[in-house]
XYZ file of C-alpha atoms in Angstrom:
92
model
C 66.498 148.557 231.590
C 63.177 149.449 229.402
C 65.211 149.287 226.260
C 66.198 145.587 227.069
C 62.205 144.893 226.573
C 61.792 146.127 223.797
C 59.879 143.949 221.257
C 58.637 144.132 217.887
C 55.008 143.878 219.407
C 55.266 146.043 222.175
C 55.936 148.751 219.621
C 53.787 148.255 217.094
C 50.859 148.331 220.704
C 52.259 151.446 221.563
C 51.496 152.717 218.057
C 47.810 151.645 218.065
C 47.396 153.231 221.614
C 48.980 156.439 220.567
C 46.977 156.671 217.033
C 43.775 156.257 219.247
C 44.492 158.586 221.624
C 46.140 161.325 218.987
C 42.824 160.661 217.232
C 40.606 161.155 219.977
C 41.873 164.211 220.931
C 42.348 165.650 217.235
C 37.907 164.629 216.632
C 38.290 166.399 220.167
C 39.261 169.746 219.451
C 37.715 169.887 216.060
C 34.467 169.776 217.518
C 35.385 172.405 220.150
C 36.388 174.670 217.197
C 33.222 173.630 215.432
C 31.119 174.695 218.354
C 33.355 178.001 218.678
C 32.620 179.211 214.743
C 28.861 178.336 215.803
C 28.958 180.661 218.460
C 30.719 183.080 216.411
C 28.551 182.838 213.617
C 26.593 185.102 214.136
C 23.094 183.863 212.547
C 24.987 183.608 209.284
C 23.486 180.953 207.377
C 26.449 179.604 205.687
C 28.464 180.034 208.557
C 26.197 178.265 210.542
C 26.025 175.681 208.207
C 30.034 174.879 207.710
C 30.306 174.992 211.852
C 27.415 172.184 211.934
C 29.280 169.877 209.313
C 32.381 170.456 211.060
C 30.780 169.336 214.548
C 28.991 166.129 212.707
C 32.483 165.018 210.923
C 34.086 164.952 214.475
C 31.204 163.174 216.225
C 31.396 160.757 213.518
C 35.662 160.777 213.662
C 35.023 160.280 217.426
C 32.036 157.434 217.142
C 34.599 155.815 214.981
C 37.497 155.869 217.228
C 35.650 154.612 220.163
C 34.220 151.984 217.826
C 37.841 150.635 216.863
C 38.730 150.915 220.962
C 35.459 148.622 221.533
C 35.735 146.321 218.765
C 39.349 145.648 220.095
C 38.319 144.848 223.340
C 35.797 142.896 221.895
C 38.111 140.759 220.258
C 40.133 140.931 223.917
C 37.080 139.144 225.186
C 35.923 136.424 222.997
C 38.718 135.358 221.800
C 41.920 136.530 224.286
C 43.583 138.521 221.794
C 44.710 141.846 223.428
C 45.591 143.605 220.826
C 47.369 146.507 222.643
C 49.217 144.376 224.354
C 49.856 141.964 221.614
C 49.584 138.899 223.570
C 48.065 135.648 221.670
C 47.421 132.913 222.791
C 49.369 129.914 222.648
C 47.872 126.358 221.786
C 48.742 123.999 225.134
């Protein structure tokens, strides 16, 4: 059974998986909606403005999250840490 395998580690990887990918798609649709009050804007300044800030923020939220995937693999790499697996290695 699944539940049998159940491990400290295993969860806390499934946590770090699902805050990435919750965080992804939250930068995600914020930028969607950022490009939608652009649209709808209207050639108001200010508008135009707050809909531009709104699409930077998530490009940087989403830079950031694919940043924290990369540096993990990284680390997956170099020094056989997987971190969403939560597999060290151990000294033979």
């Amino acid at each position: 059974s699944q539940l049998a395998n159940l491990t400290i580690g295993g969860i806390i990887s499934a946590l770090i998986r699902l805050v990435l990918v919750v965080a992804a798609l939250v930068f995600f649709f914020i930028l969607v909606i950022g490009g939608i009050k652009w649209i709808a804007s209207g050639g108001d300044k200010a508008q135009t403005e707050a809909a531009r800030n709104q699409i930077t923020a998530a490009l940087v939220g989403l830079v950031i999250v694919f940043a924290a995937w990369a540096i993990v693999q990284l680390i997956n790499t170099f020094f056989g840490i997987n971190i969403f697996e939560l597999t060290i290695p151990t000294a033979v």
